[in-house]
Amino acid sequence: GVKAPLFKGTYSTFDDMSIWSLKGYYMAFKNNLFAASDASGHGLSYPLNLSLAISSFFLIDMDLLPGSKLVYVLIFISMLACCFWFYKKQNVHTIFSLMGLLLIVSTPTIFYYSTLGFANIPFASYLVIGSLLGIYGIQIKKIDIILISGLLLSLAGWTRPEGIGFALVFAIIIAGFGLKNHI
């Protein structure tokens, strides 16, 4: 049989990302998306969004840095940037906008999850960004922004299985606001 590649301790057994990293590394090693079914207890029943991102880093440089851990941090930073952008579009003073970001970042669980690599941060980030874009798209009556909102909400379903239900609820609420505003 083929031996698995030597993973040099990039992820620990404590690290919850080890679930997604194992799947991502194994898919890259086998050059086959369906290898994910053999790499974890979840198999192919769990979304592959994060595993595919990790797999990409492994294909580039065997994830030596490990750059794949930055995926979680970058998604979190994207959510913070979107929140700041949304605050500014709502004419919130810069000081209060920054205080809002500080409140998000200083929440212990959020900080912990965003630095260790739980799937909850990308999941929540997609929901928050999608919702804010949806609200803004309705405010300015731009269908293209609302469609991007829907795409981001759907990414939540590609990150965690329950994301489909959450995205559907958020989309219905956003659609309700749209109907109220005659879009």
JSON list of C-alpha atoms in Angstrom, two decimals:
[
{"chain": "A", "resi": 1, "resn": "GLY", "atom": "CA", "xyz": [0.00, 0.00, 0.00]},
{"chain": "A", "resi": 2, "resn": "VAL", "atom": "CA", "xyz": [0.85, 3.65, -0.28]},
{"chain": "A", "resi": 3, "resn": "LYS", "atom": "CA", "xyz": [2.23, 5.27, 2.83]},
{"chain": "A", "resi": 4, "resn": "ALA", "atom": "CA", "xyz": [0.67, 8.50, 4.00]},
{"chain": "A", "resi": 5, "resn": "PRO", "atom": "CA", "xyz": [2.88, 11.59, 3.76]},
{"chain": "A", "resi": 6, "resn": "LEU", "atom": "CA", "xyz": [4.79, 12.64, 6.84]},
{"chain": "A", "resi": 7, "resn": "PHE", "atom": "CA", "xyz": [2.94, 15.51, 8.47]},
{"chain": "A", "resi": 8, "resn": "LYS", "atom": "CA", "xyz": [5.45, 17.38, 10.59]},
{"chain": "A", "resi": 9, "resn": "GLY", "atom": "CA", "xyz": [3.21, 18.37, 13.46]},
{"chain": "A", "resi": 10, "resn": "THR", "atom": "CA", "xyz": [1.49, 21.21, 11.63]},
{"chain": "A", "resi": 11, "resn": "TYR", "atom": "CA", "xyz": [-1.68, 20.46, 13.54]},
{"chain": "A", "resi": 12, "resn": "SER", "atom": "CA", "xyz": [-2.01, 18.90, 16.95]},
{"chain": "A", "resi": 13, "resn": "THR", "atom": "CA", "xyz": [-4.57, 16.41, 18.17]},
{"chain": "A", "resi": 14, "resn": "PHE", "atom": "CA", "xyz": [-5.95, 19.17, 20.43]},
{"chain": "A", "resi": 15, "resn": "ASP", "atom": "CA", "xyz": [-6.38, 21.47, 17.46]},
{"chain": "A", "resi": 16, "resn": "ASP", "atom": "CA", "xyz": [-9.92, 21.17, 16.15]},
{"chain": "A", "resi": 17, "resn": "MET", "atom": "CA", "xyz": [-8.61, 22.00, 12.70]},
{"chain": "A", "resi": 18, "resn": "SER", "atom": "CA", "xyz": [-6.98, 18.57, 12.67]},
{"chain": "A", "resi": 19, "resn": "ILE", "atom": "CA", "xyz": [-10.30, 17.22, 11.38]},
{"chain": "A", "resi": 20, "resn": "TRP", "atom": "CA", "xyz": [-10.26, 19.47, 8.32]},
{"chain": "A", "resi": 21, "resn": "SER", "atom": "CA", "xyz": [-6.49, 19.40, 7.87]},
{"chain": "A", "resi": 22, "resn": "LEU", "atom": "CA", "xyz": [-6.36, 15.61, 7.80]},
{"chain": "A", "resi": 23, "resn": "LYS", "atom": "CA", "xyz": [-9.05, 15.54, 5.15]},
{"chain": "A", "resi": 24, "resn": "GLY", "atom": "CA", "xyz": [-7.38, 18.33, 3.15]},
{"chain": "A", "resi": 25, "resn": "TYR", "atom": "CA", "xyz": [-3.91, 16.81, 3.35]},
{"chain": "A", "resi": 26, "resn": "TYR", "atom": "CA", "xyz": [-5.17, 13.38, 2.40]},
{"chain": "A", "resi": 27, "resn": "MET", "atom": "CA", "xyz": [-7.09, 14.71, -0.62]},
{"chain": "A", "resi": 28, "resn": "ALA", "atom": "CA", "xyz": [-3.95, 16.51, -1.81]},
{"chain": "A", "resi": 29, "resn": "PHE", "atom": "CA", "xyz": [-1.77, 13.46, -1.17]},
{"chain": "A", "resi": 30, "resn": "LYS", "atom": "CA", "xyz": [-4.11, 11.19, -3.12]},
{"chain": "A", "resi": 31, "resn": "ASN", "atom": "CA", "xyz": [-4.89, 13.84, -5.76]},
{"chain": "A", "resi": 32, "resn": "ASN", "atom": "CA", "xyz": [-8.52, 12.89, -5.37]},
{"chain": "A", "resi": 33, "resn": "LEU", "atom": "CA", "xyz": [-11.43, 14.73, -3.77]},
{"chain": "A", "resi": 34, "resn": "PHE", "atom": "CA", "xyz": [-13.11, 11.45, -2.92]},
{"chain": "A", "resi": 35, "resn": "ALA", "atom": "CA", "xyz": [-10.17, 10.50, -0.69]},
{"chain": "A", "resi": 36, "resn": "ALA", "atom": "CA", "xyz": [-11.88, 12.67, 1.93]},
{"chain": "A", "resi": 37, "resn": "SER", "atom": "CA", "xyz": [-14.24, 9.75, 2.57]},
{"chain": "A", "resi": 38, "resn": "ASP", "atom": "CA", "xyz": [-11.32, 7.75, 3.98]},
{"chain": "A", "resi": 39, "resn": "ALA", "atom": "CA", "xyz": [-9.69, 10.55, 5.96]},
{"chain": "A", "resi": 40, "resn": "SER", "atom": "CA", "xyz": [-12.13, 11.25, 8.75]},
{"chain": "A", "resi": 41, "resn": "GLY", "atom": "CA", "xyz": [-15.17, 9.96, 10.56]},
{"chain": "A", "resi": 42, "resn": "HIS", "atom": "CA", "xyz": [-17.32, 12.49, 8.72]},
{"chain": "A", "resi": 43, "resn": "GLY", "atom": "CA", "xyz": [-16.36, 11.26, 5.27]},
{"chain": "A", "resi": 44, "resn": "LEU", "atom": "CA", "xyz": [-18.03, 13.09, 2.43]},
{"chain": "A", "resi": 45, "resn": "SER", "atom": "CA", "xyz": [-21.11, 13.92, 4.49]},
{"chain": "A", "resi": 46, "resn": "TYR", "atom": "CA", "xyz": [-19.38, 16.99, 5.92]},
{"chain": "A", "resi": 47, "resn": "PRO", "atom": "CA", "xyz": [-18.78, 20.04, 3.68]},
{"chain": "A", "resi": 48, "resn": "LEU", "atom": "CA", "xyz": [-15.32, 20.27, 2.13]},
{"chain": "A", "resi": 49, "resn": "ASN", "atom": "CA", "xyz": [-14.90, 24.07, 2.00]},
{"chain": "A", "resi": 50, "resn": "LEU", "atom": "CA", "xyz": [-12.19, 24.26, 4.67]},
{"chain": "A", "resi": 51, "resn": "SER", "atom": "CA", "xyz": [-10.56, 20.98, 3.68]},
{"chain": "A", "resi": 52, "resn": "LEU", "atom": "CA", "xyz": [-10.18, 22.19, 0.09]},
{"chain": "A", "resi": 53, "resn": "ALA", "atom": "CA", "xyz": [-8.50, 25.40, 1.30]},
{"chain": "A", "resi": 54, "resn": "ILE", "atom": "CA", "xyz": [-6.07, 23.38, 3.42]},
{"chain": "A", "resi": 55, "resn": "SER", "atom": "CA", "xyz": [-5.50, 20.99, 0.54]},
{"chain": "A", "resi": 56, "resn": "SER", "atom": "CA", "xyz": [-4.50, 23.93, -1.67]},
{"chain": "A", "resi": 57, "resn": "PHE", "atom": "CA", "xyz": [-1.80, 24.99, 0.79]},
{"chain": "A", "resi": 58, "resn": "PHE", "atom": "CA", "xyz": [-0.53, 21.42, 0.95]},
{"chain": "A", "resi": 59, "resn": "LEU", "atom": "CA", "xyz": [-0.32, 21.23, -2.85]},
{"chain": "A", "resi": 60, "resn": "ILE", "atom": "CA", "xyz": [1.63, 24.50, -3.02]},
{"chain": "A", "resi": 61, "resn": "ASP", "atom": "CA", "xyz": [4.35, 23.86, -0.43]},
{"chain": "A", "resi": 62, "resn": "MET", "atom": "CA", "xyz": [3.24, 20.88, 1.69]},
{"chain": "A", "resi": 63, "resn": "ASP", "atom": "CA", "xyz": [1.90, 23.50, 4.12]},
{"chain": "A", "resi": 64, "resn": "LEU", "atom": "CA", "xyz": [5.30, 24.07, 5.67]},
{"chain": "A", "resi": 65, "resn": "LEU", "atom": "CA", "xyz": [4.53, 27.48, 7.20]},
{"chain": "A", "resi": 66, "resn": "PRO", "atom": "CA", "xyz": [1.61, 26.35, 7.91]},
{"chain": "A", "resi": 67, "resn": "GLY", "atom": "CA", "xyz": [-0.17, 28.87, 5.72]},
{"chain": "A", "resi": 68, "resn": "SER", "atom": "CA", "xyz": [-3.45, 26.99, 5.89]},
{"chain": "A", "resi": 69, "resn": "LYS", "atom": "CA", "xyz": [-3.97, 28.18, 9.46]},
{"chain": "A", "resi": 70, "resn": "LEU", "atom": "CA", "xyz": [-4.16, 31.70, 8.04]},
{"chain": "A", "resi": 71, "resn": "VAL", "atom": "CA", "xyz": [-7.38, 30.80, 6.20]},
{"chain": "A", "resi": 72, "resn": "TYR", "atom": "CA", "xyz": [-9.35, 31.09, 9.43]},
{"chain": "A", "resi": 73, "resn": "VAL", "atom": "CA", "xyz": [-7.71, 34.33, 10.49]},
{"chain": "A", "resi": 74, "resn": "LEU", "atom": "CA", "xyz": [-8.18, 35.89, 7.04]},
{"chain": "A", "resi": 75, "resn": "ILE", "atom": "CA", "xyz": [-11.87, 34.99, 6.95]},
{"chain": "A", "resi": 76, "resn": "PHE", "atom": "CA", "xyz": [-12.25, 36.54, 10.41]},
{"chain": "A", "resi": 77, "resn": "ILE", "atom": "CA", "xyz": [-10.42, 39.70, 9.29]},
{"chain": "A", "resi": 78, "resn": "SER", "atom": "CA", "xyz": [-12.72, 39.83, 6.24]},
{"chain": "A", "resi": 79, "resn": "MET", "atom": "CA", "xyz": [-15.73, 39.79, 8.53]},
{"chain": "A", "resi": 80, "resn": "LEU", "atom": "CA", "xyz": [-14.26, 42.60, 10.63]},
{"chain": "A", "resi": 81, "resn": "ALA", "atom": "CA", "xyz": [-13.55, 44.63, 7.48]},
{"chain": "A", "resi": 82, "resn": "CYS", "atom": "CA", "xyz": [-17.12, 44.08, 6.27]},
{"chain": "A", "resi": 83, "resn": "CYS", "atom": "CA", "xyz": [-18.51, 45.12, 9.65]},
{"chain": "A", "resi": 84, "resn": "PHE", "atom": "CA", "xyz": [-16.41, 48.31, 9.56]},
{"chain": "A", "resi": 85, "resn": "TRP", "atom": "CA", "xyz": [-17.50, 49.00, 5.97]},
{"chain": "A", "resi": 86, "resn": "PHE", "atom": "CA", "xyz": [-21.14, 48.46, 6.93]},
{"chain": "A", "resi": 87, "resn": "TYR", "atom": "CA", "xyz": [-20.83, 50.76, 9.95]},
{"chain": "A", "resi": 88, "resn": "LYS", "atom": "CA", "xyz": [-19.39, 53.48, 7.72]},
{"chain": "A", "resi": 89, "resn": "LYS", "atom": "CA", "xyz": [-22.18, 53.01, 5.15]},
{"chain": "A", "resi": 90, "resn": "GLN", "atom": "CA", "xyz": [-24.65, 53.53, 8.01]},
{"chain": "A", "resi": 91, "resn": "ASN", "atom": "CA", "xyz": [-22.85, 56.78, 8.92]},
{"chain": "A", "resi": 92, "resn": "VAL", "atom": "CA", "xyz": [-21.56, 55.46, 12.23]},
{"chain": "A", "resi": 93, "resn": "HIS", "atom": "CA", "xyz": [-18.71, 57.62, 13.53]},
{"chain": "A", "resi": 94, "resn": "THR", "atom": "CA", "xyz": [-15.27, 56.06, 13.06]},
{"chain": "A", "resi": 95, "resn": "ILE", "atom": "CA", "xyz": [-14.61, 55.88, 16.81]},
{"chain": "A", "resi": 96, "resn": "PHE", "atom": "CA", "xyz": [-17.83, 53.95, 17.41]},
{"chain": "A", "resi": 97, "resn": "SER", "atom": "CA", "xyz": [-17.12, 51.73, 14.40]},
{"chain": "A", "resi": 98, "resn": "LEU", "atom": "CA", "xyz": [-13.71, 50.85, 15.82]},
{"chain": "A", "resi": 99, "resn": "MET", "atom": "CA", "xyz": [-15.23, 50.28, 19.24]},
{"chain": "A", "resi": 100, "resn": "GLY", "atom": "CA", "xyz": [-17.69, 47.84, 17.65]},
{"chain": "A", "resi": 101, "resn": "LEU", "atom": "CA", "xyz": [-14.79, 45.93, 16.08]},
{"chain": "A", "resi": 102, "resn": "LEU", "atom": "CA", "xyz": [-12.95, 45.95, 19.41]},
{"chain": "A", "resi": 103, "resn": "LEU", "atom": "CA", "xyz": [-16.02, 44.49, 21.08]},
{"chain": "A", "resi": 104, "resn": "ILE", "atom": "CA", "xyz": [-16.10, 41.65, 18.53]},
{"chain": "A", "resi": 105, "resn": "VAL", "atom": "CA", "xyz": [-12.37, 40.92, 18.73]},
{"chain": "A", "resi": 106, "resn": "SER", "atom": "CA", "xyz": [-12.19, 41.10, 22.52]},
{"chain": "A", "resi": 107, "resn": "THR", "atom": "CA", "xyz": [-14.95, 38.55, 23.05]},
{"chain": "A", "resi": 108, "resn": "PRO", "atom": "CA", "xyz": [-12.93, 35.63, 24.48]},
{"chain": "A", "resi": 109, "resn": "THR", "atom": "CA", "xyz": [-14.68, 32.83, 22.62]},
{"chain": "A", "resi": 110, "resn": "ILE", "atom": "CA", "xyz": [-14.51, 34.63, 19.29]},
{"chain": "A", "resi": 111, "resn": "PHE", "atom": "CA", "xyz": [-10.84, 35.46, 19.77]},
{"chain": "A", "resi": 112, "resn": "TYR", "atom": "CA", "xyz": [-10.08, 31.87, 20.80]},
{"chain": "A", "resi": 113, "resn": "TYR", "atom": "CA", "xyz": [-11.99, 30.34, 17.88]},
{"chain": "A", "resi": 114, "resn": "SER", "atom": "CA", "xyz": [-10.45, 32.69, 15.33]},
{"chain": "A", "resi": 115, "resn": "THR", "atom": "CA", "xyz": [-6.88, 31.94, 16.41]},
{"chain": "A", "resi": 116, "resn": "LEU", "atom": "CA", "xyz": [-7.14, 28.17, 16.86]},
{"chain": "A", "resi": 117, "resn": "GLY", "atom": "CA", "xyz": [-9.14, 27.38, 13.76]},
{"chain": "A", "resi": 118, "resn": "PHE", "atom": "CA", "xyz": [-12.64, 26.25, 14.58]},
{"chain": "A", "resi": 119, "resn": "ALA", "atom": "CA", "xyz": [-15.07, 26.04, 11.66]},
{"chain": "A", "resi": 120, "resn": "ASN", "atom": "CA", "xyz": [-17.44, 28.24, 13.64]},
{"chain": "A", "resi": 121, "resn": "ILE", "atom": "CA", "xyz": [-15.58, 31.44, 12.71]},
{"chain": "A", "resi": 122, "resn": "PRO", "atom": "CA", "xyz": [-15.74, 30.95, 8.92]},
{"chain": "A", "resi": 123, "resn": "PHE", "atom": "CA", "xyz": [-19.33, 29.78, 9.33]},
{"chain": "A", "resi": 124, "resn": "ALA", "atom": "CA", "xyz": [-20.34, 32.84, 11.35]},
{"chain": "A", "resi": 125, "resn": "SER", "atom": "CA", "xyz": [-18.30, 35.14, 9.10]},
{"chain": "A", "resi": 126, "resn": "TYR", "atom": "CA", "xyz": [-20.14, 33.99, 5.98]},
{"chain": "A", "resi": 127, "resn": "LEU", "atom": "CA", "xyz": [-23.48, 34.52, 7.72]},
{"chain": "A", "resi": 128, "resn": "VAL", "atom": "CA", "xyz": [-22.54, 37.99, 9.01]},
{"chain": "A", "resi": 129, "resn": "ILE", "atom": "CA", "xyz": [-21.02, 39.21, 5.73]},
{"chain": "A", "resi": 130, "resn": "GLY", "atom": "CA", "xyz": [-23.89, 37.77, 3.70]},
{"chain": "A", "resi": 131, "resn": "SER", "atom": "CA", "xyz": [-26.46, 39.38, 5.99]},
{"chain": "A", "resi": 132, "resn": "LEU", "atom": "CA", "xyz": [-24.78, 42.80, 6.00]},
{"chain": "A", "resi": 133, "resn": "LEU", "atom": "CA", "xyz": [-24.47, 42.80, 2.22]},
{"chain": "A", "resi": 134, "resn": "GLY", "atom": "CA", "xyz": [-28.10, 41.74, 1.91]},
{"chain": "A", "resi": 135, "resn": "ILE", "atom": "CA", "xyz": [-29.25, 44.56, 4.17]},
{"chain": "A", "resi": 136, "resn": "TYR", "atom": "CA", "xyz": [-27.12, 47.10, 2.33]},
{"chain": "A", "resi": 137, "resn": "GLY", "atom": "CA", "xyz": [-28.25, 45.81, -1.07]},
{"chain": "A", "resi": 138, "resn": "ILE", "atom": "CA", "xyz": [-31.87, 46.30, -0.02]},
{"chain": "A", "resi": 139, "resn": "GLN", "atom": "CA", "xyz": [-31.13, 49.78, 1.34]},
{"chain": "A", "resi": 140, "resn": "ILE", "atom": "CA", "xyz": [-29.66, 50.96, -1.97]},
{"chain": "A", "resi": 141, "resn": "LYS", "atom": "CA", "xyz": [-31.92, 48.70, -4.09]},
{"chain": "A", "resi": 142, "resn": "LYS", "atom": "CA", "xyz": [-29.08, 46.89, -5.89]},
{"chain": "A", "resi": 143, "resn": "ILE", "atom": "CA", "xyz": [-29.94, 43.33, -6.91]},
{"chain": "A", "resi": 144, "resn": "ASP", "atom": "CA", "xyz": [-26.31, 42.42, -7.69]},
{"chain": "A", "resi": 145, "resn": "ILE", "atom": "CA", "xyz": [-25.28, 43.07, -4.08]},
{"chain": "A", "resi": 146, "resn": "ILE", "atom": "CA", "xyz": [-28.25, 41.03, -2.87]},
{"chain": "A", "resi": 147, "resn": "LEU", "atom": "CA", "xyz": [-27.14, 38.15, -5.12]},
{"chain": "A", "resi": 148, "resn": "ILE", "atom": "CA", "xyz": [-23.61, 38.31, -3.69]},
{"chain": "A", "resi": 149, "resn": "SER", "atom": "CA", "xyz": [-25.24, 38.24, -0.27]},
{"chain": "A", "resi": 150, "resn": "GLY", "atom": "CA", "xyz": [-26.96, 34.99, -1.23]},
{"chain": "A", "resi": 151, "resn": "LEU", "atom": "CA", "xyz": [-23.67, 33.53, -2.46]},
{"chain": "A", "resi": 152, "resn": "LEU", "atom": "CA", "xyz": [-22.00, 34.30, 0.86]},
{"chain": "A", "resi": 153, "resn": "LEU", "atom": "CA", "xyz": [-24.92, 32.85, 2.80]},
{"chain": "A", "resi": 154, "resn": "SER", "atom": "CA", "xyz": [-24.63, 29.69, 0.74]},
{"chain": "A", "resi": 155, "resn": "LEU", "atom": "CA", "xyz": [-20.94, 29.43, 1.67]},
{"chain": "A", "resi": 156, "resn": "ALA", "atom": "CA", "xyz": [-22.09, 28.96, 5.26]},
{"chain": "A", "resi": 157, "resn": "GLY", "atom": "CA", "xyz": [-23.83, 25.79, 4.09]},
{"chain": "A", "resi": 158, "resn": "TRP", "atom": "CA", "xyz": [-20.61, 24.68, 2.42]},
{"chain": "A", "resi": 159, "resn": "THR", "atom": "CA", "xyz": [-18.71, 25.18, 5.68]},
{"chain": "A", "resi": 160, "resn": "ARG", "atom": "CA", "xyz": [-20.97, 23.45, 8.21]},
{"chain": "A", "resi": 161, "resn": "PRO", "atom": "CA", "xyz": [-23.92, 21.16, 7.48]},
{"chain": "A", "resi": 162, "resn": "GLU", "atom": "CA", "xyz": [-26.33, 23.22, 9.58]},
{"chain": "A", "resi": 163, "resn": "GLY", "atom": "CA", "xyz": [-25.34, 26.25, 7.51]},
{"chain": "A", "resi": 164, "resn": "ILE", "atom": "CA", "xyz": [-28.00, 25.39, 4.95]},
{"chain": "A", "resi": 165, "resn": "GLY", "atom": "CA", "xyz": [-30.74, 25.92, 7.52]},
{"chain": "A", "resi": 166, "resn": "PHE", "atom": "CA", "xyz": [-29.16, 29.06, 8.93]},
{"chain": "A", "resi": 167, "resn": "ALA", "atom": "CA", "xyz": [-28.63, 30.52, 5.46]},
{"chain": "A", "resi": 168, "resn": "LEU", "atom": "CA", "xyz": [-32.22, 29.76, 4.53]},
{"chain": "A", "resi": 169, "resn": "VAL", "atom": "CA", "xyz": [-33.54, 31.54, 7.64]},
{"chain": "A", "resi": 170, "resn": "PHE", "atom": "CA", "xyz": [-31.28, 34.55, 7.04]},
{"chain": "A", "resi": 171, "resn": "ALA", "atom": "CA", "xyz": [-32.29, 34.67, 3.35]},
{"chain": "A", "resi": 172, "resn": "ILE", "atom": "CA", "xyz": [-35.99, 34.62, 4.28]},
{"chain": "A", "resi": 173, "resn": "ILE", "atom": "CA", "xyz": [-35.48, 37.46, 6.77]},
{"chain": "A", "resi": 174, "resn": "ILE", "atom": "CA", "xyz": [-33.52, 39.49, 4.20]},
{"chain": "A", "resi": 175, "resn": "ALA", "atom": "CA", "xyz": [-36.21, 38.78, 1.57]},
{"chain": "A", "resi": 176, "resn": "GLY", "atom": "CA", "xyz": [-38.81, 39.99, 4.06]},
{"chain": "A", "resi": 177, "resn": "PHE", "atom": "CA", "xyz": [-36.92, 43.27, 4.44]},
{"chain": "A", "resi": 178, "resn": "GLY", "atom": "CA", "xyz": [-36.73, 43.47, 0.66]},
{"chain": "A", "resi": 179, "resn": "LEU", "atom": "CA", "xyz": [-40.48, 43.03, 0.30]},
{"chain": "A", "resi": 180, "resn": "LYS", "atom": "CA", "xyz": [-41.06, 45.67, 2.95]},
{"chain": "A", "resi": 181, "resn": "ASN", "atom": "CA", "xyz": [-38.81, 48.05, 0.97]},
{"chain": "A", "resi": 182, "resn": "HIS", "atom": "CA", "xyz": [-40.46, 47.10, -2.36]},
{"chain": "A", "resi": 183, "resn": "ILE", "atom": "CA", "xyz": [-37.48, 45.44, -4.03]}
]
